[in-house]
């Protein structure tokens, strides 16, 4: 079956613009995660959705970052008024409920000029 | 505060020899550990995992060892193959929850002919 799909694969934007990143999880996976990887660093947790429960937003770095999920499918990560330090690869992952193993998409490389 | 540390940014090993990648953690609430492999321009792919109730888990050429008292785990690859050349990330999740993973900064493995 299809894996986790993310779009766009690359996004170049100007400082101050808003961007939307999309994630399509594996069908049937109720848990969905967003991570960020800055150059030379590990993956940094941003937000976690599990079914209809309230999301865990504890990793969002500022109120410019927000994410939504439609039921148990598509998720959108929005960054408002982008800054140069937002440049990173944004990775989405999904998993079955209660499963530790997360399956990742290829990521969206965001460059803020 | 880096809760999961991979102190070797890179490692070079000859084909056929053993590769040993190390990971240390500080959070005693971590009870499940995973290794992911990442190729350029791709998302991380799950490799092998271990629960804190075990001290060893084996899957083909890959073995993960966990030393809870030292808060240390290692990934052994034997024999190493050129296709193993990638960045390897250690990750951990906390007790009682299958949610966000905390990642190390990665070790780049180069397997030479």
PDB file of C-alpha atoms in Angstrom:
ATOM      1  CA  UNK A   1       0.000   0.000   0.000  1.00  0.00           C
ATOM      2  CA  UNK A   2       0.963   3.660  -0.235  1.00  0.00           C
ATOM      3  CA  UNK A   3       3.272   5.157   2.337  1.00  0.00           C
ATOM      4  CA  UNK A   4       3.108   8.575   3.960  1.00  0.00           C
ATOM      5  CA  UNK A   5       2.857  11.242   1.294  1.00  0.00           C
ATOM      6  CA  UNK A   6       3.965  14.857   1.764  1.00  0.00           C
ATOM      7  CA  UNK A   7       3.593  17.856  -0.489  1.00  0.00           C
ATOM      8  CA  UNK A   8       5.210  19.924  -1.750  1.00  0.00           C
ATOM      9  CA  UNK A   9       8.598  18.220  -1.687  1.00  0.00           C
ATOM     10  CA  UNK A  10      10.307  21.606  -1.836  1.00  0.00           C
ATOM     11  CA  UNK A  11       9.057  25.064  -0.958  1.00  0.00           C
ATOM     12  CA  UNK A  12      10.906  28.339  -1.336  1.00  0.00           C
ATOM     13  CA  UNK A  13       9.249  31.382   0.201  1.00  0.00           C
ATOM     14  CA  UNK A  14      10.052  34.929   1.164  1.00  0.00           C
ATOM     15  CA  UNK A  15      10.387  36.006   4.765  1.00  0.00           C
ATOM     16  CA  UNK A  16       7.044  37.101   6.149  1.00  0.00           C
ATOM     17  CA  UNK A  17       4.892  34.916   3.880  1.00  0.00           C
ATOM     18  CA  UNK A  18       2.644  32.107   5.126  1.00  0.00           C
ATOM     19  CA  UNK A  19       3.175  28.506   4.021  1.00  0.00           C
ATOM     20  CA  UNK A  20       1.075  25.350   4.177  1.00  0.00           C
ATOM     21  CA  UNK A  21       2.562  21.876   4.202  1.00  0.00           C
ATOM     22  CA  UNK A  22       0.434  18.798   3.607  1.00  0.00           C
ATOM     23  CA  UNK A  23       0.644  15.247   4.863  1.00  0.00           C
ATOM     24  CA  UNK A  24      -1.347  12.173   3.795  1.00  0.00           C
ATOM     25  CA  UNK A  25      -0.781   9.388   6.344  1.00  0.00           C
ATOM     26  CA  UNK A  26      -0.928   5.658   5.712  1.00  0.00           C
ATOM     27  CA  UNK A  27      -4.546   4.552   5.472  1.00  0.00           C
ATOM     28  CA  UNK A  28      -5.770   3.210   8.805  1.00  0.00           C
ATOM     29  CA  UNK A  29      -3.108   4.938  10.869  1.00  0.00           C
ATOM     30  CA  UNK A  30      -4.858   6.918  13.569  1.00  0.00           C
ATOM     31  CA  UNK A  31      -1.733   8.648  14.888  1.00  0.00           C
ATOM     32  CA  UNK A  32       0.007  11.412  12.945  1.00  0.00           C
ATOM     33  CA  UNK A  33       3.142  13.350  13.875  1.00  0.00           C
ATOM     34  CA  UNK A  34       5.017  16.363  12.569  1.00  0.00           C
ATOM     35  CA  UNK A  35       8.761  16.768  13.094  1.00  0.00           C
ATOM     36  CA  UNK A  36      11.312  19.316  11.937  1.00  0.00           C
ATOM     37  CA  UNK A  37      14.937  18.660  11.034  1.00  0.00           C
ATOM     38  CA  UNK A  38      17.243  21.615  10.850  1.00  0.00           C
ATOM     39  CA  UNK A  39      20.558  21.268   9.059  1.00  0.00           C
ATOM     40  CA  UNK A  40      22.938  18.990  10.953  1.00  0.00           C
ATOM     41  CA  UNK A  41      20.472  18.298  13.726  1.00  0.00           C
ATOM     42  CA  UNK A  42      18.167  15.498  14.789  1.00  0.00           C
ATOM     43  CA  UNK A  43      14.437  15.394  14.292  1.00  0.00           C
ATOM     44  CA  UNK A  44      12.547  17.758  16.584  1.00  0.00           C
ATOM     45  CA  UNK A  45       8.977  16.878  17.596  1.00  0.00           C
ATOM     46  CA  UNK A  46       6.347  19.488  16.732  1.00  0.00           C
ATOM     47  CA  UNK A  47       2.825  18.091  17.154  1.00  0.00           C
ATOM     48  CA  UNK A  48       0.965  14.781  17.553  1.00  0.00           C
ATOM     49  CA  UNK A  49      -2.611  13.848  16.607  1.00  0.00           C
ATOM     50  CA  UNK A  50      -4.329  10.694  17.867  1.00  0.00           C
ATOM     51  CA  UNK A  51      -7.809  10.039  16.549  1.00  0.00           C
ATOM     52  CA  UNK A  52     -10.309  12.546  17.882  1.00  0.00           C
ATOM     53  CA  UNK A  53      -8.293  13.380  20.996  1.00  0.00           C
ATOM     54  CA  UNK A  54      -6.926  16.872  21.556  1.00  0.00           C
ATOM     55  CA  UNK A  55      -3.539  17.142  19.807  1.00  0.00           C
ATOM     56  CA  UNK A  56      -0.276  17.320  21.725  1.00  0.00           C
ATOM     57  CA  UNK A  57       1.089  20.695  20.616  1.00  0.00           C
ATOM     58  CA  UNK A  58       3.918  20.804  23.123  1.00  0.00           C
ATOM     59  CA  UNK A  59       6.652  20.902  20.465  1.00  0.00           C
ATOM     60  CA  UNK A  60       5.384  23.849  18.433  1.00  0.00           C
ATOM     61  CA  UNK A  61       8.139  26.501  18.679  1.00  0.00           C
ATOM     62  CA  UNK A  62       5.895  29.561  18.493  1.00  0.00           C
ATOM     63  CA  UNK A  63       2.313  30.658  17.889  1.00  0.00           C
ATOM     64  CA  UNK A  64       3.211  31.194  14.239  1.00  0.00           C
ATOM     65  CA  UNK A  65       3.004  27.407  13.887  1.00  0.00           C
ATOM     66  CA  UNK A  66      -0.316  25.569  13.773  1.00  0.00           C
ATOM     67  CA  UNK A  67      -1.588  22.266  12.459  1.00  0.00           C
ATOM     68  CA  UNK A  68      -4.923  20.698  11.706  1.00  0.00           C
ATOM     69  CA  UNK A  69      -6.055  17.221  10.890  1.00  0.00           C
ATOM     70  CA  UNK A  70      -9.265  16.210   9.131  1.00  0.00           C
ATOM     71  CA  UNK A  71     -10.606  13.175  10.968  1.00  0.00           C
ATOM     72  CA  UNK A  72      -8.033  10.429  10.664  1.00  0.00           C
ATOM     73  CA  UNK A  73      -6.657  11.510   7.312  1.00  0.00           C
ATOM     74  CA  UNK A  74      -4.917  14.541   5.870  1.00  0.00           C
ATOM     75  CA  UNK A  75      -3.022  17.007   8.041  1.00  0.00           C
ATOM     76  CA  UNK A  76      -1.831  20.513   7.236  1.00  0.00           C
ATOM     77  CA  UNK A  77       1.004  22.311   9.019  1.00  0.00           C
ATOM     78  CA  UNK A  78       0.816  26.082   8.640  1.00  0.00           C
ATOM     79  CA  UNK A  79       3.624  28.502   9.361  1.00  0.00           C
ATOM     80  CA  UNK A  80       2.612  32.151   9.422  1.00  0.00           C
ATOM     81  CA  UNK A  81       4.960  35.079   8.823  1.00  0.00           C
ATOM     82  CA  UNK A  82       7.871  32.764   8.047  1.00  0.00           C
ATOM     83  CA  UNK A  83      11.328  33.588   9.356  1.00  0.00           C
ATOM     84  CA  UNK A  84      14.710  32.448   8.087  1.00  0.00           C
ATOM     85  CA  UNK A  85      15.142  30.189  11.133  1.00  0.00           C
ATOM     86  CA  UNK A  86      12.074  28.243   9.954  1.00  0.00           C
ATOM     87  CA  UNK A  87      14.166  26.849   7.091  1.00  0.00           C
ATOM     88  CA  UNK A  88      14.288  23.086   7.639  1.00  0.00           C
ATOM     89  CA  UNK A  89      12.947  19.771   6.415  1.00  0.00           C
ATOM     90  CA  UNK A  90       9.470  19.171   7.814  1.00  0.00           C
ATOM     91  CA  UNK A  91       8.690  15.485   8.213  1.00  0.00           C
ATOM     92  CA  UNK A  92       5.350  13.823   8.797  1.00  0.00           C
ATOM     93  CA  UNK A  93       4.933  10.339  10.248  1.00  0.00           C
ATOM     94  CA  UNK A  94       2.005   8.072  11.032  1.00  0.00           C
ATOM     95  CA  UNK A  95       1.454   4.970  13.114  1.00  0.00           C
ATOM     96  CA  UNK A  96      -1.218   2.596  14.319  1.00  0.00           C
ATOM     97  CA  UNK A  97      -2.792   3.371  17.699  1.00  0.00           C
ATOM     98  CA  UNK A  98      -0.463   2.298  20.510  1.00  0.00           C
ATOM     99  CA  UNK A  99       2.321   1.363  18.097  1.00  0.00           C
ATOM    100  CA  UNK A 100       5.789   2.746  18.779  1.00  0.00           C
ATOM    101  CA  UNK A 101       7.013   2.415  15.203  1.00  0.00           C
ATOM    102  CA  UNK A 102       6.352   5.514  13.129  1.00  0.00           C
ATOM    103  CA  UNK A 103       6.478   5.576   9.342  1.00  0.00           C
ATOM    104  CA  UNK A 104       7.837   8.718   7.743  1.00  0.00           C
ATOM    105  CA  UNK A 105       7.196  10.601   4.548  1.00  0.00           C
ATOM    106  CA  UNK A 106      10.031  12.033   2.458  1.00  0.00           C
ATOM    107  CA  UNK A 107       9.524  15.480   3.953  1.00  0.00           C
ATOM    108  CA  UNK A 108       9.091  19.018   2.689  1.00  0.00           C
ATOM    109  CA  UNK A 109      12.262  21.067   2.405  1.00  0.00           C
ATOM    110  CA  UNK A 110      11.343  24.649   3.306  1.00  0.00           C
ATOM    111  CA  UNK A 111      13.692  27.479   2.421  1.00  0.00           C
ATOM    112  CA  UNK A 112      12.875  30.959   3.692  1.00  0.00           C
ATOM    113  CA  UNK A 113      14.786  33.668   1.852  1.00  0.00           C
TER     114      UNK A 113
ATOM    115  CA  UNK B   1      18.971  19.716  26.785  1.00  0.00           C
ATOM    116  CA  UNK B   2      19.767  16.806  24.473  1.00  0.00           C
ATOM    117  CA  UNK B   3      18.024  13.771  25.993  1.00  0.00           C
ATOM    118  CA  UNK B   4      19.261  11.387  23.295  1.00  0.00           C
ATOM    119  CA  UNK B   5      22.873  11.744  22.227  1.00  0.00           C
ATOM    120  CA  UNK B   6      24.833  10.272  19.378  1.00  0.00           C
ATOM    121  CA  UNK B   7      28.328  11.510  20.014  1.00  0.00           C
ATOM    122  CA  UNK B   8      29.900  10.238  16.798  1.00  0.00           C
ATOM    123  CA  UNK B   9      28.752  12.321  13.841  1.00  0.00           C
ATOM    124  CA  UNK B  10      30.408   9.945  11.385  1.00  0.00           C
ATOM    125  CA  UNK B  11      31.838   6.455  11.096  1.00  0.00           C
ATOM    126  CA  UNK B  12      33.743   4.745   8.281  1.00  0.00           C
ATOM    127  CA  UNK B  13      33.891   0.942   8.101  1.00  0.00           C
ATOM    128  CA  UNK B  14      35.218  -1.484   5.522  1.00  0.00           C
ATOM    129  CA  UNK B  15      32.774  -3.751   3.722  1.00  0.00           C
ATOM    130  CA  UNK B  16      32.400  -7.044   5.553  1.00  0.00           C
ATOM    131  CA  UNK B  17      33.472  -5.648   8.923  1.00  0.00           C
ATOM    132  CA  UNK B  18      31.265  -4.829  11.894  1.00  0.00           C
ATOM    133  CA  UNK B  19      29.723  -1.360  12.271  1.00  0.00           C
ATOM    134  CA  UNK B  20      28.928  -0.254  15.815  1.00  0.00           C
ATOM    135  CA  UNK B  21      26.801   2.846  16.301  1.00  0.00           C
ATOM    136  CA  UNK B  22      26.310   4.194  19.804  1.00  0.00           C
ATOM    137  CA  UNK B  23      23.573   6.151  21.534  1.00  0.00           C
ATOM    138  CA  UNK B  24      23.243   7.504  25.076  1.00  0.00           C
ATOM    139  CA  UNK B  25      20.142   8.833  26.794  1.00  0.00           C
ATOM    140  CA  UNK B  26      19.488  10.766  29.961  1.00  0.00           C
ATOM    141  CA  UNK B  27      15.739  10.438  30.550  1.00  0.00           C
ATOM    142  CA  UNK B  28      14.944   7.451  32.792  1.00  0.00           C
ATOM    143  CA  UNK B  29      11.325   7.576  31.589  1.00  0.00           C
ATOM    144  CA  UNK B  30      12.348   6.253  28.169  1.00  0.00           C
ATOM    145  CA  UNK B  31      11.293   2.628  27.826  1.00  0.00           C
ATOM    146  CA  UNK B  32      11.308   1.946  24.098  1.00  0.00           C
ATOM    147  CA  UNK B  33      14.148   2.601  21.679  1.00  0.00           C
ATOM    148  CA  UNK B  34      14.291   2.574  17.902  1.00  0.00           C
ATOM    149  CA  UNK B  35      16.894   2.917  15.195  1.00  0.00           C
ATOM    150  CA  UNK B  36      16.055   4.587  11.911  1.00  0.00           C
ATOM    151  CA  UNK B  37      18.100   4.754   8.727  1.00  0.00           C
ATOM    152  CA  UNK B  38      17.939   7.771   6.435  1.00  0.00           C
ATOM    153  CA  UNK B  39      19.127   8.152   2.862  1.00  0.00           C
ATOM    154  CA  UNK B  40      19.473  11.642   1.307  1.00  0.00           C
ATOM    155  CA  UNK B  41      16.182  13.197   0.183  1.00  0.00           C
ATOM    156  CA  UNK B  42      14.181  10.388   1.793  1.00  0.00           C
ATOM    157  CA  UNK B  43      12.354  10.103   5.084  1.00  0.00           C
ATOM    158  CA  UNK B  44      13.778   7.976   7.903  1.00  0.00           C
ATOM    159  CA  UNK B  45      12.929   4.280   7.632  1.00  0.00           C
ATOM    160  CA  UNK B  46      12.503   2.056  10.658  1.00  0.00           C
ATOM    161  CA  UNK B  47      15.284  -0.462  11.156  1.00  0.00           C
ATOM    162  CA  UNK B  48      15.033  -2.195  14.520  1.00  0.00           C
ATOM    163  CA  UNK B  49      13.721  -1.522  18.014  1.00  0.00           C
ATOM    164  CA  UNK B  50      14.039  -2.744  21.586  1.00  0.00           C
ATOM    165  CA  UNK B  51      11.881  -2.540  24.666  1.00  0.00           C
ATOM    166  CA  UNK B  52      13.451  -1.748  28.032  1.00  0.00           C
ATOM    167  CA  UNK B  53      12.458  -5.205  29.306  1.00  0.00           C
ATOM    168  CA  UNK B  54      15.047  -6.707  26.949  1.00  0.00           C
ATOM    169  CA  UNK B  55      18.778  -6.205  26.585  1.00  0.00           C
ATOM    170  CA  UNK B  56      19.170  -7.498  23.047  1.00  0.00           C
ATOM    171  CA  UNK B  57      17.150  -7.723  19.866  1.00  0.00           C
ATOM    172  CA  UNK B  58      18.344  -9.237  16.629  1.00  0.00           C
ATOM    173  CA  UNK B  59      17.058  -9.001  13.065  1.00  0.00           C
ATOM    174  CA  UNK B  60      19.286 -10.482  10.408  1.00  0.00           C
ATOM    175  CA  UNK B  61      22.494  -8.480  10.175  1.00  0.00           C
ATOM    176  CA  UNK B  62      21.252  -5.928  12.720  1.00  0.00           C
ATOM    177  CA  UNK B  63      21.429  -6.296  16.490  1.00  0.00           C
ATOM    178  CA  UNK B  64      20.546  -3.696  19.087  1.00  0.00           C
ATOM    179  CA  UNK B  65      21.940  -3.911  22.611  1.00  0.00           C
ATOM    180  CA  UNK B  66      20.493  -2.011  25.566  1.00  0.00           C
ATOM    181  CA  UNK B  67      22.352  -1.323  28.818  1.00  0.00           C
ATOM    182  CA  UNK B  68      19.781   0.305  31.083  1.00  0.00           C
ATOM    183  CA  UNK B  69      22.123   0.939  33.985  1.00  0.00           C
ATOM    184  CA  UNK B  70      24.466   2.878  31.707  1.00  0.00           C
ATOM    185  CA  UNK B  71      21.587   4.417  29.725  1.00  0.00           C
ATOM    186  CA  UNK B  72      23.339   3.290  26.579  1.00  0.00           C
ATOM    187  CA  UNK B  73      22.340   1.428  23.469  1.00  0.00           C
ATOM    188  CA  UNK B  74      24.232   0.342  20.418  1.00  0.00           C
ATOM    189  CA  UNK B  75      23.439  -0.913  16.954  1.00  0.00           C
ATOM    190  CA  UNK B  76      25.670  -3.576  15.459  1.00  0.00           C
ATOM    191  CA  UNK B  77      25.663  -4.256  11.734  1.00  0.00           C
ATOM    192  CA  UNK B  78      27.536  -7.337  10.629  1.00  0.00           C
ATOM    193  CA  UNK B  79      28.687  -7.813   7.989  1.00  0.00           C
ATOM    194  CA  UNK B  80      28.519  -4.204   6.790  1.00  0.00           C
ATOM    195  CA  UNK B  81      27.551  -3.654   3.159  1.00  0.00           C
ATOM    196  CA  UNK B  82      27.945  -0.587   0.896  1.00  0.00           C
ATOM    197  CA  UNK B  83      24.144  -0.214   0.835  1.00  0.00           C
ATOM    198  CA  UNK B  84      24.241   0.373   4.586  1.00  0.00           C
ATOM    199  CA  UNK B  85      25.856   3.764   3.968  1.00  0.00           C
ATOM    200  CA  UNK B  86      23.321   6.239   5.380  1.00  0.00           C
ATOM    201  CA  UNK B  87      22.606   8.388   8.421  1.00  0.00           C
ATOM    202  CA  UNK B  88      21.434   6.387  11.424  1.00  0.00           C
ATOM    203  CA  UNK B  89      19.218   7.961  14.057  1.00  0.00           C
ATOM    204  CA  UNK B  90      18.588   6.629  17.529  1.00  0.00           C
ATOM    205  CA  UNK B  91      15.155   7.487  18.968  1.00  0.00           C
ATOM    206  CA  UNK B  92      13.339   6.913  22.243  1.00  0.00           C
ATOM    207  CA  UNK B  93       9.808   7.098  23.563  1.00  0.00           C
ATOM    208  CA  UNK B  94       8.677   7.567  27.133  1.00  0.00           C
ATOM    209  CA  UNK B  95       7.026   5.034  29.420  1.00  0.00           C
ATOM    210  CA  UNK B  96       3.325   4.441  28.999  1.00  0.00           C
ATOM    211  CA  UNK B  97       2.838   6.392  25.836  1.00  0.00           C
ATOM    212  CA  UNK B  98       3.309   5.563  22.188  1.00  0.00           C
ATOM    213  CA  UNK B  99       3.624   9.133  21.104  1.00  0.00           C
ATOM    214  CA  UNK B 100       6.415  11.507  20.291  1.00  0.00           C
ATOM    215  CA  UNK B 101       9.878  10.192  19.634  1.00  0.00           C
ATOM    216  CA  UNK B 102      12.987  11.978  20.866  1.00  0.00           C
ATOM    217  CA  UNK B 103      15.783  11.671  18.338  1.00  0.00           C
ATOM    218  CA  UNK B 104      19.543  11.874  18.478  1.00  0.00           C
ATOM    219  CA  UNK B 105      21.463  13.984  15.978  1.00  0.00           C
ATOM    220  CA  UNK B 106      22.448  10.995  13.844  1.00  0.00           C
ATOM    221  CA  UNK B 107      25.618   9.172  12.812  1.00  0.00           C
ATOM    222  CA  UNK B 108      26.647   9.094   9.185  1.00  0.00           C
ATOM    223  CA  UNK B 109      27.927   5.610   8.305  1.00  0.00           C
ATOM    224  CA  UNK B 110      30.147   5.154   5.272  1.00  0.00           C
ATOM    225  CA  UNK B 111      30.871   1.565   4.254  1.00  0.00           C
ATOM    226  CA  UNK B 112      33.882   1.453   1.978  1.00  0.00           C
ATOM    227  CA  UNK B 113      34.856  -1.234  -0.519  1.00  0.00           C
TER     228      UNK B 113
END
